[in-house]
Short mmCIF file of C-alpha atoms and ligand atoms in Angstrom, two decimals:
data_model
loop_
_atom_site.label_atom_id
_atom_site.label_comp_id
_atom_site.label_asym_id
_atom_site.label_seq_id
_atom_site.Cartn_x
_atom_site.Cartn_y
_atom_site.Cartn_z
CA UNK Y 1 -72.22 -56.19 45.34
CA UNK Y 2 -71.19 -52.58 44.94
CA UNK Y 3 -70.67 -50.62 48.17
CA UNK Y 4 -70.69 -46.84 47.63
CA UNK Y 5 -71.79 -43.69 49.44
CA UNK Y 6 -72.81 -40.26 48.16
CA UNK Y 7 -70.65 -38.03 50.36
CA UNK Y 8 -71.82 -34.72 48.84
CA UNK Y 9 -74.30 -33.99 46.04
CA UNK Y 10 -73.16 -36.11 43.06
CA UNK Y 11 -69.83 -36.94 44.72
CA UNK Y 12 -69.40 -40.61 45.56
CA UNK Y 13 -66.96 -42.62 47.64
CA UNK Y 14 -66.11 -45.70 45.57
CA UNK Y 15 -63.21 -47.17 47.56
CA UNK Y 16 -62.76 -50.30 49.64
CA UNK Y 17 -61.12 -51.63 52.80
CA UNK Y 18 -58.65 -54.45 53.39
CA UNK Y 19 -58.64 -56.12 56.81
CA UNK Y 20 -56.45 -59.05 55.76
CA UNK Y 21 -53.24 -57.25 54.87
CA UNK Y 22 -50.69 -57.86 57.64
CA UNK Y 23 -48.41 -54.90 56.95
CA UNK Y 24 -48.75 -51.67 54.99
CA UNK Y 25 -45.82 -51.25 52.58
CA UNK Y 26 -44.81 -54.68 53.95
CA UNK Y 27 -43.51 -52.85 57.03
CA UNK Y 28 -46.20 -51.27 59.18
CA UNK Y 29 -48.59 -53.54 61.14
CA UNK Y 30 -52.26 -53.05 60.35
CA UNK Y 31 -54.25 -54.31 63.35
CA UNK Y 32 -57.29 -52.40 62.13
CA UNK Y 33 -56.75 -52.88 58.39
CA UNK Y 34 -56.56 -50.04 55.89
CA UNK Y 35 -58.92 -48.34 53.47
CA UNK Y 36 -58.17 -47.28 49.92
CA UNK Y 37 -60.48 -44.37 49.20
CA UNK Y 38 -61.41 -43.28 45.70
CA UNK Y 39 -64.02 -40.77 44.60
CA UNK Y 40 -66.22 -40.15 41.58
CA UNK Y 41 -67.96 -36.90 40.59
CA UNK Y 42 -70.95 -37.01 38.25
CA UNK Y 43 -71.50 -33.73 36.44
CA UNK Y 44 -71.76 -32.80 32.75
CA UNK Y 45 -68.39 -34.52 32.73
CA UNK Y 46 -67.45 -37.38 35.05
CA UNK Y 47 -64.20 -37.52 36.99
CA UNK Y 48 -62.70 -40.39 38.97
CA UNK Y 49 -60.16 -39.55 41.64
CA UNK Y 50 -57.56 -42.29 41.82
CA UNK Y 51 -57.76 -46.04 41.63
CA UNK Y 52 -57.05 -48.40 44.53
CA UNK Y 53 -54.79 -51.21 45.68
CA UNK Y 54 -55.13 -54.49 43.80
CA UNK Y 55 -56.61 -56.14 46.92
CA UNK Y 56 -59.87 -54.21 46.54
CA UNK Y 57 -59.80 -53.85 42.74
CA UNK Y 58 -62.87 -55.98 41.99
CA UNK Y 59 -65.12 -54.08 44.39
CA UNK Y 60 -63.76 -50.74 43.19
CA UNK Y 61 -64.42 -51.56 39.53
CA UNK Y 62 -67.96 -52.64 40.41
CA UNK Y 63 -68.45 -49.43 42.42
CA UNK Y 64 -67.28 -47.25 39.56
CA UNK Y 65 -69.51 -49.05 37.04
CA UNK Y 66 -72.51 -48.79 39.39
CA UNK Y 67 -72.13 -45.04 39.96
CA UNK Y 68 -71.46 -44.31 36.29
CA UNK Y 69 -74.54 -46.38 35.42
CA UNK Y 70 -73.62 -46.58 31.77
CA UNK Y 71 -72.21 -43.06 31.46
CA UNK Y 72 -68.79 -42.57 30.00
CA UNK Y 73 -65.84 -41.76 32.21
CA UNK Y 74 -64.24 -38.48 31.11
CA UNK Y 75 -61.32 -38.02 33.51
CA UNK Y 76 -59.12 -40.11 35.77
CA UNK Y 77 -57.27 -37.76 38.13
CA UNK Y 78 -54.09 -39.28 39.53
CA UNK Y 79 -53.05 -37.78 42.87
CA UNK Y 80 -49.85 -39.82 42.92
CA UNK Y 81 -48.46 -42.98 41.46
CA UNK Y 82 -47.84 -45.07 44.58
CA UNK Y 83 -49.15 -48.55 43.76
CA UNK Y 84 -51.68 -48.61 46.62
CA UNK Y 85 -53.64 -46.12 44.49
CA UNK Y 86 -52.42 -46.75 40.98
CA UNK Y 87 -52.71 -50.53 40.74
CA UNK Y 88 -55.94 -50.44 38.77
CA UNK Y 89 -55.07 -47.68 36.26
CA UNK Y 90 -54.45 -50.08 33.38
CA UNK Y 91 -57.79 -51.82 33.97
CA UNK Y 92 -59.67 -48.50 34.12
CA UNK Y 93 -58.07 -47.51 30.81
CA UNK Y 94 -59.04 -50.85 29.31
CA UNK Y 95 -62.68 -50.53 30.45
CA UNK Y 96 -63.03 -46.82 29.69
CA UNK Y 97 -60.79 -46.28 26.65
CA UNK Y 98 -61.96 -42.71 26.10
CA UNK Y 99 -60.93 -41.53 29.57
CA UNK Y 100 -58.42 -38.72 29.75
CA UNK Y 101 -55.70 -39.21 32.37
CA UNK Y 102 -55.01 -36.09 34.45
CA UNK Y 103 -51.60 -35.60 36.04
CA UNK Y 104 -48.47 -33.48 35.89
CA UNK Y 105 -45.20 -34.12 34.06
CA UNK Y 106 -43.83 -36.21 36.91
CA UNK Y 107 -47.03 -38.26 37.13
CA UNK Y 108 -46.63 -39.41 33.55
CA UNK Y 109 -42.94 -40.13 33.98
CA UNK Y 110 -43.81 -42.46 36.87
CA UNK Y 111 -46.80 -43.90 35.01
CA UNK Y 112 -44.39 -44.99 32.28
CA UNK Y 113 -41.98 -46.42 34.85
CA UNK Y 114 -44.59 -48.47 36.69
CA UNK Y 115 -46.49 -49.54 33.58
CA UNK Y 116 -45.38 -48.86 29.99
CA UNK Y 117 -44.62 -45.55 28.27
CA UNK Y 118 -47.52 -46.25 25.89
CA UNK Y 119 -50.14 -46.46 28.65
CA UNK Y 120 -52.58 -43.58 29.08
CA UNK Y 121 -51.63 -41.64 25.97
CA UNK Y 122 -54.87 -39.63 26.18
CA UNK Y 123 -53.43 -37.20 28.70
CA UNK Y 124 -54.21 -33.88 30.26
CA UNK Y 125 -50.92 -32.59 31.64
CA UNK Y 126 -51.84 -29.93 34.18
CA UNK Y 127 -49.87 -27.04 35.59
CA UNK Y 128 -49.98 -25.68 39.13
CA UNK Y 129 -53.36 -24.02 39.84
CA UNK Y 130 -54.80 -25.05 36.48
CA UNK Y 131 -58.58 -25.32 36.55
CA UNK Y 132 -60.85 -27.87 34.94
CA UNK Y 133 -64.61 -27.46 34.72
CA UNK Y 134 -66.82 -30.54 34.88
CA UNK Y 135 -70.01 -28.43 34.54
CA UNK Y 136 -71.10 -27.06 37.89
CA UNK Y 137 -68.03 -28.56 39.52
CA UNK Y 138 -64.78 -26.69 39.18
CA UNK Y 139 -61.51 -28.46 39.88
CA UNK Y 140 -58.29 -26.67 40.69
CA UNK Y 141 -55.05 -28.64 40.85
CA UNK Y 142 -52.50 -27.72 43.51
CA UNK Y 143 -49.14 -29.41 43.55
CA UNK Y 144 -47.94 -30.79 46.88
CA UNK Y 145 -44.49 -32.15 46.00
CA UNK Y 146 -43.08 -34.66 48.46
CA UNK Y 147 -46.28 -34.98 50.45
CA UNK Y 148 -45.10 -37.69 50.21
CA UNK Y 149 -44.16 -38.40 46.57
CA UNK Y 150 -42.70 -35.86 44.10
CA UNK Y 151 -45.70 -35.74 41.74
CA UNK Y 152 -48.45 -35.33 44.36
CA UNK Y 153 -51.45 -33.27 43.29
CA UNK Y 154 -54.20 -32.06 45.62
CA UNK Y 155 -57.47 -31.30 43.83
CA UNK Y 156 -59.80 -28.67 45.23
CA UNK Y 157 -63.40 -28.72 44.03
CA UNK Y 158 -64.42 -25.11 44.46
CA UNK Y 159 -68.22 -25.38 44.25
CA UNK Y 160 -68.61 -27.75 47.18
CA UNK Y 161 -65.35 -26.83 48.96
CA UNK Y 162 -63.96 -30.36 48.78
CA UNK Y 163 -60.25 -31.05 48.98
CA UNK Y 164 -59.06 -34.36 47.54
CA UNK Y 165 -55.85 -34.47 49.54
CA UNK Y 166 -54.02 -37.58 48.31
CA UNK Y 167 -52.37 -39.34 51.29
CA UNK Y 168 -52.33 -36.17 53.42
CA UNK Y 169 -54.77 -36.23 56.36
CA UNK Y 170 -55.07 -40.01 55.93
CA UNK Y 171 -54.70 -42.83 58.40
CA UNK Y 172 -54.36 -46.54 58.85
CA UNK Y 173 -57.61 -48.31 59.71
CA UNK Y 174 -60.33 -49.90 57.62
CA UNK Y 175 -63.68 -48.12 57.36
CA UNK Y 176 -66.82 -49.62 58.85
CA UNK Y 177 -69.67 -47.91 57.03
CA UNK Y 178 -69.09 -44.58 58.74
CA UNK Y 179 -66.92 -42.66 56.34
CA UNK Y 180 -66.76 -39.36 58.22
CA UNK Y 181 -64.66 -38.52 61.27
CA UNK Y 182 -67.76 -36.91 62.82
CA UNK Y 183 -69.55 -40.25 62.70
CA UNK Y 184 -67.06 -42.09 64.92
CA UNK Y 185 -65.27 -41.47 68.23
CA UNK Y 186 -61.91 -40.39 66.83
CA UNK Y 187 -60.41 -40.11 70.34
CA UNK Y 188 -60.82 -43.88 70.73
CA UNK Y 189 -57.65 -44.88 68.89
CA UNK Y 190 -58.25 -43.27 65.49
CA UNK Y 191 -56.12 -40.18 66.11
CA UNK Y 192 -53.31 -42.43 67.37
CA UNK Y 193 -53.44 -44.36 64.10
CA UNK Y 194 -53.57 -41.10 62.12
CA UNK Y 195 -50.42 -39.97 63.95
CA UNK Y 196 -48.72 -43.33 63.36
CA UNK Y 197 -49.54 -43.01 59.65
CA UNK Y 198 -48.35 -39.40 59.50
CA UNK Y 199 -45.11 -39.92 61.46
CA UNK Y 200 -44.01 -43.02 59.59
CA UNK Y 201 -45.22 -42.28 56.07
CA UNK Y 202 -45.14 -38.48 55.79
CA UNK Y 203 -43.03 -37.50 58.83
CA UNK Y 204 -39.83 -36.77 56.94
CA UNK Y 205 -41.57 -34.14 54.83
CA UNK Y 206 -42.72 -31.63 57.44
CA UNK Y 207 -41.39 -28.65 55.47
CA UNK Y 208 -43.28 -29.78 52.37
CA UNK Y 209 -46.48 -30.31 54.38
CA UNK Y 210 -46.16 -26.77 55.71
CA UNK Y 211 -45.72 -25.44 52.16
CA UNK Y 212 -48.79 -27.35 50.95
CA UNK Y 213 -50.87 -26.07 53.86
CA UNK Y 214 -49.80 -22.50 53.09
CA UNK Y 215 -50.96 -22.93 49.50
CA UNK Y 216 -54.38 -24.00 50.78
CA UNK Y 217 -54.73 -21.12 53.24
CA UNK Y 218 -57.68 -18.93 52.32
CA UNK Y 219 -59.40 -21.63 50.26
CA UNK Y 220 -62.95 -22.50 51.13
CA UNK Y 221 -62.47 -26.05 52.37
CA UNK Y 222 -65.57 -27.72 53.81
CA UNK Y 223 -64.55 -31.33 53.38
CA UNK Y 224 -61.24 -33.19 53.16
CA UNK Y 225 -61.21 -36.50 51.31
CA UNK Y 226 -57.94 -38.39 51.85
CA UNK Y 227 -56.95 -41.64 50.19
CA UNK Y 228 -56.88 -43.61 53.46
CA UNK Y 229 -59.13 -43.54 56.51
CA UNK Y 230 -61.91 -41.20 57.53
CA UNK Y 231 -63.11 -38.12 55.65
CA UNK Y 232 -63.17 -34.80 57.48
CA UNK Y 233 -66.13 -32.44 57.56
CA UNK Y 234 -67.30 -31.08 60.93
CA UNK Y 235 -63.97 -31.78 62.66
CA UNK Y 236 -61.78 -30.02 60.09
CA UNK Y 237 -59.95 -27.83 62.64
CA UNK Y 238 -58.99 -30.94 64.62
CA UNK Y 239 -57.07 -32.63 61.80
CA UNK Y 240 -55.69 -29.34 60.42
CA UNK Y 241 -54.29 -28.44 63.86
CA UNK Y 242 -52.77 -31.91 64.27
CA UNK Y 243 -51.14 -31.69 60.83
CA UNK Y 244 -49.75 -28.28 61.63
CA UNK Y 245 -48.23 -29.52 64.92
CA UNK Y 246 -46.91 -32.76 63.49
CA UNK Y 247 -45.33 -31.09 60.46
CA UNK Y 248 -43.65 -28.47 62.64
CA UNK Y 249 -42.29 -31.28 64.83
CA UNK Y 250 -43.96 -29.75 67.87
CA UNK Y 251 -44.88 -32.30 70.55
CA UNK Y 252 -48.57 -32.75 71.23
CA UNK Y 253 -48.03 -33.62 74.85
CA UNK Y 254 -45.68 -32.49 77.57
CA UNK Y 255 -44.68 -35.84 79.00
CA UNK Y 256 -42.25 -38.74 78.98
CA UNK Y 257 -41.96 -41.68 76.60
CA UNK Y 258 -39.20 -44.11 77.57
CA UNK Y 259 -37.81 -46.63 75.09
CA UNK Y 260 -35.59 -49.41 76.39
CA UNK Y 261 -33.83 -52.47 75.06
CA UNK Y 262 -32.94 -55.23 77.48
CA UNK Y 263 -31.57 -58.76 77.09
CA UNK Y 264 -31.84 -60.09 80.62
CA UNK Y 265 -33.84 -57.42 82.40
CA UNK Y 266 -31.08 -55.24 83.87
CA UNK Y 267 -31.58 -52.26 81.57
CA UNK Y 268 -35.32 -52.74 81.94
CA UNK Y 269 -34.91 -52.57 85.71
CA UNK Y 270 -32.96 -49.31 85.45
CA UNK Y 271 -35.69 -47.91 83.17
CA UNK Y 272 -38.38 -48.97 85.64
CA UNK Y 273 -36.51 -47.35 88.52
CA UNK Y 274 -36.27 -44.13 86.52
CA UNK Y 275 -40.00 -44.10 85.72
CA UNK Y 276 -40.74 -44.86 89.37
CA UNK Y 277 -38.66 -41.91 90.46
CA UNK Y 278 -40.33 -39.67 87.88
CA UNK Y 279 -43.74 -40.75 89.17
CA UNK Y 280 -42.63 -39.84 92.69
CA UNK Y 281 -41.78 -36.41 91.32
CA UNK Y 282 -45.33 -35.99 90.07
CA UNK Y 283 -44.85 -36.99 86.40
CA UNK Y 284 -48.01 -38.64 85.12
CA UNK Y 285 -49.17 -40.60 82.08
CA UNK Y 286 -45.72 -41.88 81.09
CA UNK Y 287 -45.18 -44.41 78.32
CA UNK Y 288 -42.58 -47.17 78.57
CA UNK Y 289 -41.75 -49.50 75.67
CA UNK Y 290 -39.52 -52.51 75.08
CA UNK Y 291 -37.99 -51.77 71.67
CA UNK Y 292 -37.66 -55.49 70.95
CA UNK Y 293 -41.34 -56.08 71.54
CA UNK Y 294 -43.23 -53.12 70.10
CA UNK Y 295 -43.07 -52.42 66.37
CA UNK Y 296 -40.95 -49.30 65.68
CA UNK Y 297 -43.87 -47.56 63.94
CA UNK Y 298 -45.67 -47.27 67.30
CA UNK Y 299 -42.51 -45.99 68.97
CA UNK Y 300 -42.03 -43.39 66.22
CA UNK Y 301 -45.64 -42.31 66.71
CA UNK Y 302 -45.12 -41.71 70.42
CA UNK Y 303 -41.80 -39.99 69.76
CA UNK Y 304 -43.83 -37.58 67.61
CA UNK Y 305 -46.34 -37.12 70.43
CA UNK Y 306 -44.22 -36.65 73.57
CA UNK Y 307 -41.92 -33.78 74.50
CA UNK Y 308 -39.41 -35.79 76.56
CA UNK Y 309 -37.85 -38.98 75.24
CA UNK Y 310 -35.63 -41.35 77.23
CA UNK Y 311 -33.54 -44.05 75.57
CA UNK Y 312 -32.08 -46.92 77.62
CA UNK Y 313 -30.06 -49.67 76.04
CA UNK Y 314 -27.29 -52.18 76.61
CA UNK Y 315 -24.11 -52.49 74.61
CA UNK Y 316 -24.13 -55.49 72.28
CA UNK Y 317 -21.12 -56.83 70.37
CA UNK Y 318 -19.32 -53.56 71.12
CA UNK Y 319 -22.14 -51.67 69.43
CA UNK Y 320 -25.56 -50.38 70.34
CA UNK Y 321 -28.20 -53.10 70.81
CA UNK Y 322 -29.63 -53.40 67.31
CA UNK Y 323 -33.34 -52.78 67.97
CA UNK Y 324 -32.38 -49.48 69.61
CA UNK Y 325 -29.99 -48.65 66.75
CA UNK Y 326 -32.88 -49.28 64.33
CA UNK Y 327 -35.26 -47.04 66.27
CA UNK Y 328 -32.82 -44.14 66.45
CA UNK Y 329 -31.81 -44.51 62.79
CA UNK Y 330 -35.49 -44.49 61.84
CA UNK Y 331 -36.13 -41.35 63.90
CA UNK Y 332 -33.14 -39.69 62.24
CA UNK Y 333 -34.28 -40.56 58.72
CA UNK Y 334 -37.79 -39.29 59.50
CA UNK Y 335 -36.26 -36.03 60.66
CA UNK Y 336 -37.76 -35.89 64.13
CA UNK Y 337 -36.43 -32.85 65.98
CA UNK Y 338 -37.15 -30.48 68.82
CA UNK Y 339 -37.29 -32.89 71.78
CA UNK Y 340 -35.70 -33.07 75.23
CA UNK Y 341 -33.83 -36.34 75.50
CA UNK Y 342 -31.97 -38.45 78.05
CA UNK Y 343 -29.74 -41.47 77.55
CA UNK Y 344 -29.11 -44.42 79.81
CA UNK Y 345 -26.55 -47.04 78.79
CA UNK Y 346 -25.68 -50.39 80.29
CA UNK Y 347 -22.56 -52.48 79.71
CA UNK Y 348 -20.59 -55.25 81.34
CA UNK Y 349 -17.03 -54.96 79.96
CA UNK Y 350 -16.95 -52.44 77.10
CA UNK Y 351 -19.20 -49.40 76.86
CA UNK Y 352 -20.59 -48.46 73.45
CA UNK Y 353 -24.38 -48.01 73.81
CA UNK Y 354 -24.49 -44.70 75.67
CA UNK Y 355 -21.96 -43.08 73.33
CA UNK Y 356 -23.73 -44.35 70.20
CA UNK Y 357 -27.17 -43.20 71.39
CA UNK Y 358 -25.74 -39.77 72.14
CA UNK Y 359 -24.10 -39.71 68.70
CA UNK Y 360 -27.31 -40.63 66.88
CA UNK Y 361 -29.36 -38.08 68.82
CA UNK Y 362 -26.74 -35.36 68.28
CA UNK Y 363 -27.02 -35.92 64.54
CA UNK Y 364 -30.71 -34.94 64.73
CA UNK Y 365 -31.74 -31.32 64.92
CA UNK Y 366 -32.75 -29.51 68.11
CA UNK Y 367 -32.41 -32.51 70.39
CA UNK Y 368 -31.49 -31.25 73.85
CA UNK Y 369 -29.66 -33.78 75.98
CA UNK Y 370 -30.81 -33.01 79.53
CA UNK Y 371 -27.84 -34.61 81.34
CA UNK Y 372 -24.61 -36.31 80.28
CA UNK Y 373 -25.41 -39.93 79.33
CA UNK Y 374 -25.60 -42.23 82.32
CA UNK Y 375 -23.84 -45.57 82.02
CA UNK Y 376 -24.50 -48.53 84.28
CA UNK Y 377 -22.17 -51.49 84.82
CA UNK Y 378 -24.23 -54.69 84.35
CA UNK Y 379 -27.00 -53.79 86.80
CA UNK Y 380 -28.21 -50.85 88.80
CA UNK Y 381 -27.12 -50.91 92.45
CA UNK Y 382 -28.13 -48.77 95.42
CA UNK Y 383 -24.79 -46.91 94.93
CA UNK Y 384 -26.09 -45.76 91.59
CA UNK Y 385 -29.29 -44.34 93.03
CA UNK Y 386 -27.93 -40.83 93.44
CA UNK Y 387 -27.15 -40.66 89.70
CA UNK Y 388 -30.64 -41.95 88.91
CA UNK Y 389 -32.14 -39.33 91.22
CA UNK Y 390 -30.15 -36.65 89.42
CA UNK Y 391 -31.44 -37.87 86.06
CA UNK Y 392 -35.04 -37.96 87.35
CA UNK Y 393 -34.60 -34.46 88.82
CA UNK Y 394 -33.34 -33.12 85.49
CA UNK Y 395 -36.24 -34.61 83.52
CA UNK Y 396 -38.85 -33.51 86.07
CA UNK Y 397 -37.41 -29.99 86.20
CA UNK Y 398 -37.42 -29.71 82.43
CA UNK Y 399 -41.02 -30.93 82.28
CA UNK Y 400 -42.15 -28.36 84.78
CA UNK Y 401 -40.33 -25.69 82.78
CA UNK Y 402 -37.59 -24.98 85.35
FE1 FE2 N 501 -48.73 -42.62 49.03
FE1 FE2 N 502 -51.52 -44.23 50.07
#
């Protein structure tokens, strides 16, 4: 049966959730599933905002038909062409052959690439800030290139102050009846998932997020409707402030996240000793992760959150232990910057890890190495304690702003 909600007068949520999918983009674990939001406005004209992933296509098509209740569909607005939102376009066009497809030049180029050049020939190619009246509802299209695809369009509905924000302000996590952030306890894991989504999916494009947010400044925005996760209404400042911080690569929390790789426990022991010493220096609420155990998307999320990052890893085959190499490469590609960092290597006969970690961190912007990389031979010994104390002192001093 259809499953829809009227989220504002004559504006309907017509999406669906998938709790079965193991990994988003076949990469990112989805312990709480994911939602594919889509919206439908009924006015003198009707407008559908995006389609959904194929996994929820049947429900979505039933939702759309239920809300339209026999009316014709006038517009299908495409925010971007990523298949988790565009998979059902061809079916919508088949069922509603008179619908006009709304997008920009790049949208239609990608539409042709994903489908066929002949698809969706009834087009409205919009320009930046172009308006479209549906009756009482007035749409204005704002381009948000590379947030996170080149053709991304945000649509602002001026009468109700609704922003249809594409993937921006979205999150992993299926929806459970409550569609709005003010209807759930967002501090109970949701904001962590929103950060994990942002950092891994949008993180590279901080500059473009800042540009898009500047374009929206001064607009009357009373509701944000993203394509994944909860909708924002009463808590708008919360998500806007988070997006501003995340896209400026400013840490949310002054604190330590330590990432270690370890084959037989020796590097792990050194990492534990360091955290112990930091605790004795008054550092609280630290995070410590085994890079072989925890999926990199969670590590990236905490790297976005914390101000001080420590990387500890053994040398492996005269290179850096691969899970750590992967994490640091990922961080580099996502453009993380502006962190205080420390490096702890471990080797038995040839040292490569410490040097490589330093090299990868130096290639990122505004990464301040707090001390020269420390390098342990096989296992930490009491003779090495003074060096570990010095490292702990440097991190603690930096945290307290000395
Ligand atoms: Fe996307
Ligand atoms: Fe998406």
